XYZ file of N, CA and C in Angstrom:
171
model
N 99.456 69.030 110.955
C 99.102 70.438 111.009
C 98.959 71.035 109.613
N 99.898 70.697 108.707
C 99.834 71.233 107.345
C 98.555 70.767 106.645
N 98.148 69.527 106.912
C 96.934 69.007 106.298
C 95.711 69.782 106.783
N 95.680 70.128 108.056
C 94.561 70.895 108.591
C 94.503 72.279 107.944
N 95.660 72.903 107.747
C 95.693 74.213 107.106
C 95.231 74.117 105.664
N 95.659 73.082 104.956
C 95.220 72.884 103.571
C 93.726 72.640 103.533
N 93.210 71.882 104.490
C 91.780 71.630 104.566
C 90.996 72.900 104.844
N 91.535 73.753 105.714
C 90.873 75.030 106.009
C 90.824 75.918 104.779
N 91.918 75.945 104.006
C 91.950 76.756 102.788
C 90.922 76.233 101.790
N 90.814 74.920 101.661
C 89.827 74.333 100.760
C 88.426 74.697 101.208
N 88.164 74.589 102.492
C 86.850 74.931 103.024
C 86.529 76.406 102.782
N 87.484 77.286 103.026
C 87.268 78.712 102.780
C 86.992 78.972 101.307
N 87.743 78.315 100.435
C 87.528 78.472 98.990
C 86.150 77.976 98.589
N 85.750 76.840 99.157
C 84.435 76.268 98.869
C 83.328 77.241 99.271
N 83.440 77.792 100.464
C 82.428 78.738 100.950
C 82.389 79.982 100.061
N 83.557 80.526 99.741
C 83.602 81.702 98.861
C 82.969 81.384 97.508
N 83.263 80.200 96.984
C 82.759 79.796 95.675
C 81.239 79.690 95.679
N 80.673 79.023 96.682
C 79.214 78.860 96.668
C 78.489 80.144 97.049
N 79.158 81.050 97.754
C 78.534 82.338 98.062
C 78.539 83.272 96.861
N 79.357 82.973 95.853
C 79.519 83.885 94.719
C 78.361 83.826 93.723
N 77.564 82.762 93.776
C 76.528 82.598 92.758
C 75.447 81.658 93.278
N 74.187 82.033 93.089
C 73.101 81.219 93.640
C 72.980 79.854 92.948
N 73.302 79.775 91.653
C 73.245 78.475 90.969
C 74.341 77.538 91.472
N 75.531 78.083 91.689
C 76.625 77.282 92.253
C 76.239 76.798 93.646
N 75.667 77.704 94.430
C 75.266 77.348 95.795
C 74.228 76.228 95.770
N 73.232 76.359 94.922
C 72.189 75.337 94.827
C 72.781 73.990 94.405
N 73.660 74.018 93.413
C 74.293 72.780 92.941
C 75.082 72.092 94.050
N 75.952 72.851 94.699
C 76.829 72.245 95.690
C 76.094 71.849 96.968
N 75.104 72.604 97.376
C 74.346 72.205 98.570
C 73.528 70.950 98.295
N 73.003 70.804 97.087
C 72.296 69.563 96.776
C 73.283 68.399 96.695
N 74.508 68.677 96.260
C 75.548 67.636 96.228
C 75.909 67.209 97.657
N 76.002 68.184 98.557
C 76.280 67.869 99.967
C 75.168 66.988 100.530
N 73.921 67.316 100.220
C 72.798 66.508 100.713
C 72.835 65.090 100.162
N 73.204 64.957 98.901
C 73.191 63.645 98.251
C 74.381 62.774 98.645
N 75.569 63.360 98.687
C 76.783 62.561 98.855
C 77.457 62.749 100.201
N 77.058 63.766 100.937
C 77.725 64.062 102.200
C 78.740 65.173 102.015
N 79.017 65.865 103.103
C 79.891 67.031 103.039
C 81.308 66.673 102.629
N 81.866 65.618 103.221
C 83.250 65.245 102.907
C 83.422 64.911 101.431
N 82.465 64.158 100.874
C 82.538 63.786 99.467
C 82.415 65.014 98.573
N 81.471 65.886 98.866
C 81.295 67.091 98.056
C 82.536 67.977 98.120
N 83.125 68.121 99.292
C 84.329 68.938 99.437
C 85.490 68.309 98.673
N 85.576 66.993 98.700
C 86.603 66.288 97.944
C 86.428 66.529 96.438
N 85.194 66.481 95.970
C 84.916 66.740 94.550
C 85.255 68.183 94.193
N 84.937 69.114 95.071
C 85.284 70.512 94.842
C 86.798 70.663 94.757
N 87.515 70.022 95.671
C 88.983 70.092 95.680
C 89.547 69.565 94.372
N 89.012 68.424 93.891
C 89.475 67.862 92.614
C 89.210 68.829 91.465
N 88.047 69.460 91.490
C 87.660 70.374 90.422
C 88.567 71.608 90.384
N 89.028 72.060 91.537
C 89.774 73.315 91.602
C 91.282 73.132 91.671
N 91.755 71.903 91.859
C 93.189 71.665 91.925
C 93.738 71.517 90.516
N 94.773 72.295 90.189
C 95.347 72.157 88.842
C 95.883 70.746 88.638
N 95.599 70.185 87.489
C 96.092 68.853 87.168
C 97.547 68.942 86.755
N 98.303 67.883 87.076
C 99.705 67.865 86.664
C 99.779 67.673 85.156
N 100.725 68.348 84.563
C 100.908 68.220 83.123
C 101.571 66.870 82.843
N 101.107 66.151 81.822
C 101.769 64.894 81.473
C 103.178 65.168 80.962
N 104.052 64.220 81.183
C 105.417 64.384 80.714
C 105.452 64.349 79.190
N 106.197 65.265 78.624
C 106.343 65.320 77.171
C 107.605 64.572 76.777
N 107.513 63.794 75.736
C 108.697 63.065 75.238
C 109.283 63.820 74.079
């Protein structure tokens, strides 16, 4: 269930993001056509997820 909710939030964010700008929309819709929706959404998730900070010694 938690995974479905996280997926819904990602999907909502993706839709909001591509609706915000026509160039973003064109880029991501062409990515969906080329790689498939799941792959494009996965790439969007990677792009928007904060990366973990490396451990400092």
